[in-house]
Coordinates of C-alpha atoms in Angstrom, one line a residue:
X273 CA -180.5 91.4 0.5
X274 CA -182.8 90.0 3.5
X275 CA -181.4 89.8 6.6
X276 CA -180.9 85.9 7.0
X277 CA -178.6 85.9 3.7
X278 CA -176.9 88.5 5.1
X279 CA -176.2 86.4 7.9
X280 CA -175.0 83.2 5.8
X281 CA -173.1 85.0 3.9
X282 CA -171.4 86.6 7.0
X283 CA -171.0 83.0 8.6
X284 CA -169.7 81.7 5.4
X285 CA -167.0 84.5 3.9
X286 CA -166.0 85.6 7.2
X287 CA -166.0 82.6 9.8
X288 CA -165.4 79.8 7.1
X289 CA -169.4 78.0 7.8
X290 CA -168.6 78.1 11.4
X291 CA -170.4 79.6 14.7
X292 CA -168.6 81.9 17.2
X293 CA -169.0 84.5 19.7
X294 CA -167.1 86.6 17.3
X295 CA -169.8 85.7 14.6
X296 CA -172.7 86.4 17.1
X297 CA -171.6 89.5 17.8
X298 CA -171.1 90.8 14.7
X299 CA -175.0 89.4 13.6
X300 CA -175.9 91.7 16.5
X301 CA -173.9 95.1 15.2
X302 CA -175.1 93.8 11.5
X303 CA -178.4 94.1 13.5
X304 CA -178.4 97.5 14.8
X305 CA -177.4 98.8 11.6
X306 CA -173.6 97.8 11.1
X307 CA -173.3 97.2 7.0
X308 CA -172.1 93.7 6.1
X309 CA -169.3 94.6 4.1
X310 CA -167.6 96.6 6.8
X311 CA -167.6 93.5 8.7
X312 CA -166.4 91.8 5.6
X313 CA -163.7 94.3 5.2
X314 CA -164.0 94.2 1.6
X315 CA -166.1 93.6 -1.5
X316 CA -165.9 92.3 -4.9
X317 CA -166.6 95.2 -7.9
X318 CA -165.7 94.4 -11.7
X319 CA -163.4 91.5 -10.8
X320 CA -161.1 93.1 -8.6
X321 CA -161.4 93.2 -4.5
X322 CA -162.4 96.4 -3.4
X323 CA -160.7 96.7 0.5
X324 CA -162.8 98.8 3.2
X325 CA -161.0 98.8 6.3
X326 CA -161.2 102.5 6.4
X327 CA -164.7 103.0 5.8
X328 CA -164.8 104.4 3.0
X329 CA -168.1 104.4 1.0
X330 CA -169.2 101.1 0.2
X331 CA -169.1 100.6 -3.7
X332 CA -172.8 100.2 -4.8
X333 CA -174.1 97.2 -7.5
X334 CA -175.7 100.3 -10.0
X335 CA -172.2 101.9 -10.1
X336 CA -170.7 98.0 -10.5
X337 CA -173.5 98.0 -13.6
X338 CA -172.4 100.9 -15.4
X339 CA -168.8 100.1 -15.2
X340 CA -168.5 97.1 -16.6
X341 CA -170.0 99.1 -19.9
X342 CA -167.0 101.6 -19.6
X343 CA -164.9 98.7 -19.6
X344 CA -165.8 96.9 -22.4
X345 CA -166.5 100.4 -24.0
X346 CA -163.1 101.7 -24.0
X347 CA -161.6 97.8 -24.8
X348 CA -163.4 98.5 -28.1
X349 CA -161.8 101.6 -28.5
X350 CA -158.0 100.7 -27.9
X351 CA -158.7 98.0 -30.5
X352 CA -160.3 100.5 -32.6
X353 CA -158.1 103.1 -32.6
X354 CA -154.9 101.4 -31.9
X355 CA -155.0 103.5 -28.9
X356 CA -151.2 103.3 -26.7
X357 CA -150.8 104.3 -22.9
X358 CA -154.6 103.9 -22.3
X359 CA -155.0 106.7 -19.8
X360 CA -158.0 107.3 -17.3
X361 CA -159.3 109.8 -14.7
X362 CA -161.1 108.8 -12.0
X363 CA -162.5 111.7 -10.1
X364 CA -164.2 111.5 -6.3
X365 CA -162.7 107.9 -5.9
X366 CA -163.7 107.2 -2.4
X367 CA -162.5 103.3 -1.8
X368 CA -161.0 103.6 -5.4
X369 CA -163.6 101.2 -7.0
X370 CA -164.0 102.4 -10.3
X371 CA -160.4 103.4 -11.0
X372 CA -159.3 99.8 -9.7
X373 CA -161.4 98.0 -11.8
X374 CA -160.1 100.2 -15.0
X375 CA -156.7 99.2 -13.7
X376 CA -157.3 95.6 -13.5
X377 CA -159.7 94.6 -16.4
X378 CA -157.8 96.8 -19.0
X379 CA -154.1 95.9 -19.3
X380 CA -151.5 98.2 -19.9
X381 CA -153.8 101.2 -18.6
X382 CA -152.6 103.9 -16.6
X383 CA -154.9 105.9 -14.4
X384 CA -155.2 109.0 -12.2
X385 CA -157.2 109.2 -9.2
X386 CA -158.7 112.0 -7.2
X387 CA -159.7 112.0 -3.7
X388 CA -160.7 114.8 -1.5
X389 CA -159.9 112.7 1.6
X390 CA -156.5 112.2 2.4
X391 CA -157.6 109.3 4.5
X392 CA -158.3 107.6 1.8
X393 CA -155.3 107.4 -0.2
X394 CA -153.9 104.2 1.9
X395 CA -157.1 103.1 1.9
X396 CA -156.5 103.2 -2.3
X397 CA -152.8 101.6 -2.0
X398 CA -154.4 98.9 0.3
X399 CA -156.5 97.6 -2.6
X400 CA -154.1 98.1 -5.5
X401 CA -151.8 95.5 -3.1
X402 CA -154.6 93.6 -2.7
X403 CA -155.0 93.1 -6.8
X404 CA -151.7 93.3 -7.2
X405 CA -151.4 96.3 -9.5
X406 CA -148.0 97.9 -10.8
X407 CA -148.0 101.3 -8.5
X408 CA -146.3 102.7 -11.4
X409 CA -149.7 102.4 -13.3
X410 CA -151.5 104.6 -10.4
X411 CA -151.3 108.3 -9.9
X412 CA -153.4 108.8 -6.3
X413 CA -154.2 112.8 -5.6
X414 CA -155.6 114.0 -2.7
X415 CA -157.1 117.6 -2.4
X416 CA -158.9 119.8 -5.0
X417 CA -160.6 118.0 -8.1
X418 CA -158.8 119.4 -10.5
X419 CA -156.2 120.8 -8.7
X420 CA -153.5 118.6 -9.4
X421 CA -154.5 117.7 -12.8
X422 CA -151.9 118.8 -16.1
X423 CA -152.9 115.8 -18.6
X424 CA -155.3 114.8 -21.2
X425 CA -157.7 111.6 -20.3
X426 CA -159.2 109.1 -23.3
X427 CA -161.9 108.9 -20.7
X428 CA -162.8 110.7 -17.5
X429 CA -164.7 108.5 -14.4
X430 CA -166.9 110.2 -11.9
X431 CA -169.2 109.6 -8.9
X432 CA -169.4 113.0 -7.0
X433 CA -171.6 114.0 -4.5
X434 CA -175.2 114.5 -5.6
X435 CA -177.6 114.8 -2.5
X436 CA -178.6 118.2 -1.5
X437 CA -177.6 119.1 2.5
X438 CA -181.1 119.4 2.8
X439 CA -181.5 116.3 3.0
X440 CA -179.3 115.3 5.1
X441 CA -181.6 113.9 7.9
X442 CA -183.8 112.0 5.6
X443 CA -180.5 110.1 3.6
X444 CA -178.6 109.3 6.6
X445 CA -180.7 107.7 8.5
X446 CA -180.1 104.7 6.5
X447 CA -176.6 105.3 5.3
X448 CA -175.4 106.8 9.1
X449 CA -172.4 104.3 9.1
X450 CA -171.0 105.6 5.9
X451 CA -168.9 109.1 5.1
X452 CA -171.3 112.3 4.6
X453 CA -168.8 113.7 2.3
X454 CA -169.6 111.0 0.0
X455 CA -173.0 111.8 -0.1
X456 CA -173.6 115.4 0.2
X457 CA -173.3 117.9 -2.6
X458 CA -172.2 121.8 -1.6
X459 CA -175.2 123.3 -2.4
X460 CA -178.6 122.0 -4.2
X461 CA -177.1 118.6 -6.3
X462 CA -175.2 119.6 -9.2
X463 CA -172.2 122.0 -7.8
X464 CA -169.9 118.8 -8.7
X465 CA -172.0 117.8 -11.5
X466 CA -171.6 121.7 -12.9
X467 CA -168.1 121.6 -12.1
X468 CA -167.1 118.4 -13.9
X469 CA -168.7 119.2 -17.2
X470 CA -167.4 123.2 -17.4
X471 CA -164.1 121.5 -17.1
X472 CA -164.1 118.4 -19.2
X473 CA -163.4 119.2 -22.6
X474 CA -160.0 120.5 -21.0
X475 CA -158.7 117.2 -19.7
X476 CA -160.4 115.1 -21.9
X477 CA -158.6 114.1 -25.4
X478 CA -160.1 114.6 -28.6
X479 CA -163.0 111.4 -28.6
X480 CA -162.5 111.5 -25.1
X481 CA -165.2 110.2 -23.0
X482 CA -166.7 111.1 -19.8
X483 CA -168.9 109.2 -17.7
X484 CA -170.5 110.8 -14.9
X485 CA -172.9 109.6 -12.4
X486 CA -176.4 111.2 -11.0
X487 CA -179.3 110.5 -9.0
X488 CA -182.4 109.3 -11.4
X489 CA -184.3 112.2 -10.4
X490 CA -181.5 114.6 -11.9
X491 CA -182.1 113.4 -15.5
X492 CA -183.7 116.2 -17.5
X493 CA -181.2 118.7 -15.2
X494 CA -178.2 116.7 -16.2
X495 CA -179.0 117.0 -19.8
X496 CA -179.6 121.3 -19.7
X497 CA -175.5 121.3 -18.3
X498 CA -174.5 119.5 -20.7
X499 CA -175.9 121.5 -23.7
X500 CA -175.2 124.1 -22.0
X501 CA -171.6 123.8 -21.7
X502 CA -171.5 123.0 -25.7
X503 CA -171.6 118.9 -25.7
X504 CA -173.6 117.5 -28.9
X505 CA -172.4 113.9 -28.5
X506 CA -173.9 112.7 -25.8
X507 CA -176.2 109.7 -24.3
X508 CA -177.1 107.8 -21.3
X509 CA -176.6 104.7 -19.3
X510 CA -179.4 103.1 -17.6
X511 CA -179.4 100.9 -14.4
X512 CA -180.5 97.5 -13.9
X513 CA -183.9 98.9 -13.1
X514 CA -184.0 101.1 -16.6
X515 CA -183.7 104.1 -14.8
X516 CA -181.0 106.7 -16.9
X517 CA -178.5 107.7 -14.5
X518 CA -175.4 107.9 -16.0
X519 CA -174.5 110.5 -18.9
X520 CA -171.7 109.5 -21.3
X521 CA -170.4 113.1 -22.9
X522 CA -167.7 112.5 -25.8
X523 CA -165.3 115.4 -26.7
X524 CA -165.5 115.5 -30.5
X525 CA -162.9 115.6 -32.8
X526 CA -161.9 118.2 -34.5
X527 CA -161.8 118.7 -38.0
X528 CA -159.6 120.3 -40.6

């Protein structure tokens, strides 16, 4: 978005169309590299509002894209299957984005989330007041990935990590106002990415569904771990640009 919408939109969400020294000096931070939304303090993602008073990284458009296909994915399949107690897993939440919008665009679902940083957690409980979600429909975990994880998911969310630290100089000098723990991967991309997929068919019910996020430039890589860790149903998502990068790995069902 160019820098003058930025601006109206600024003017008109946050100061109601009017002029102030408040709004002048927040069109000067927005200038020296201050994201709109943190001035916002929230965005809208897949209907619901998305709070970011705690910084937490801010909840990109591609990622919006994608999930609004899980969505109306796994609507199909409750009516399908009849399915009861709709349950999902939303790994590396962040601001809690993608397991919010599960929450609040498919009713009667019940979902975990998993957060490295405790921080985050009220940032998480801030937004499911905000959307006024039943806490009893939220599980919130802070620490390991899978650490605190005993259940079986009918489908299995994830945005983890995937820049290598050796670009670190390169990435955040543009994203500097955001987390690095959002961005940076352990080692060279696909520690998460490996991680996730060795331990999917364990959480994941039989026709269970995982949907896991990757940089575009990942693509061929993404599809060697799957195979490699025994997946034969598989396919991907593309962005609004047609670039693939999103795999959707199903668990298949066993036969007798």
């Amino acid at each position: 978005m160019k820098f003058e919408k930025k601006v109206e939109q600024l003017r008109i969400q946050k100061y109601g169309g009017k002029e102030s020294k408040e709004f002048l000096n927040d069109v000067i931070a927005m200038a020296n590299g201050e994201p709109l939304e943190y001035l916002l303090g929230e965005v809208r993602f897949c209907n619901a509002v998305v709070d970011l008073s705690l910084r937490p990284m801010i909840p990109r458009l591609e990622t919006e894209y994608w999930v609004y296909q899980v969505i109306n994915e796994c609507k199909n399949q409750i009516l399908e299957k009849g399915t009861k107690n709709f349950k999902g897993l939303d790994l590396f939440s962040g601001s809690g984005n993608v397991g919010i919008a599960l929450l609040k665009n498919i009713e009667g679902s019940h979902v975990t989330m998993v957060e490295i940083d405790e921080r985050l957690k009220k940032q998480i409980e801030i937004s499911l007041i905000k959307n006024r979600i039943d806490p009893q429909r939220v599980i919130i975990c802070t620490g390991d990935t899978w650490g605190n994880i005993c259940e079986e998911y009918d489908v299995i969310t994830a945005v983890p990590p995937y820049v290598p630290p050796s670009m670190i100089d390169e990435v955040m000098n543009d994203l500097h106002a955001e987390p690095q723990v959002a961005f940076f991967d352990k080692e060279d991309g696909f520690f998460y990415h490996k991680q996730i997929l060795h331990n999917a068919k364990k959480f994941l019910k039989e026709g269970g569904v995982l949907y896991l996020e990757f940089d575009i430039t990942q693509r061929q890589a993404i599809e060697d771990l799957v195979t490699e860790e025994g997946f034969s149903t598989y396919s991907f998502l593309r962005d609004p640009y047609h670039h693939e990068f999103v795999v959707k790995v199903v668990k298949e069902v066993l036969t007798s």
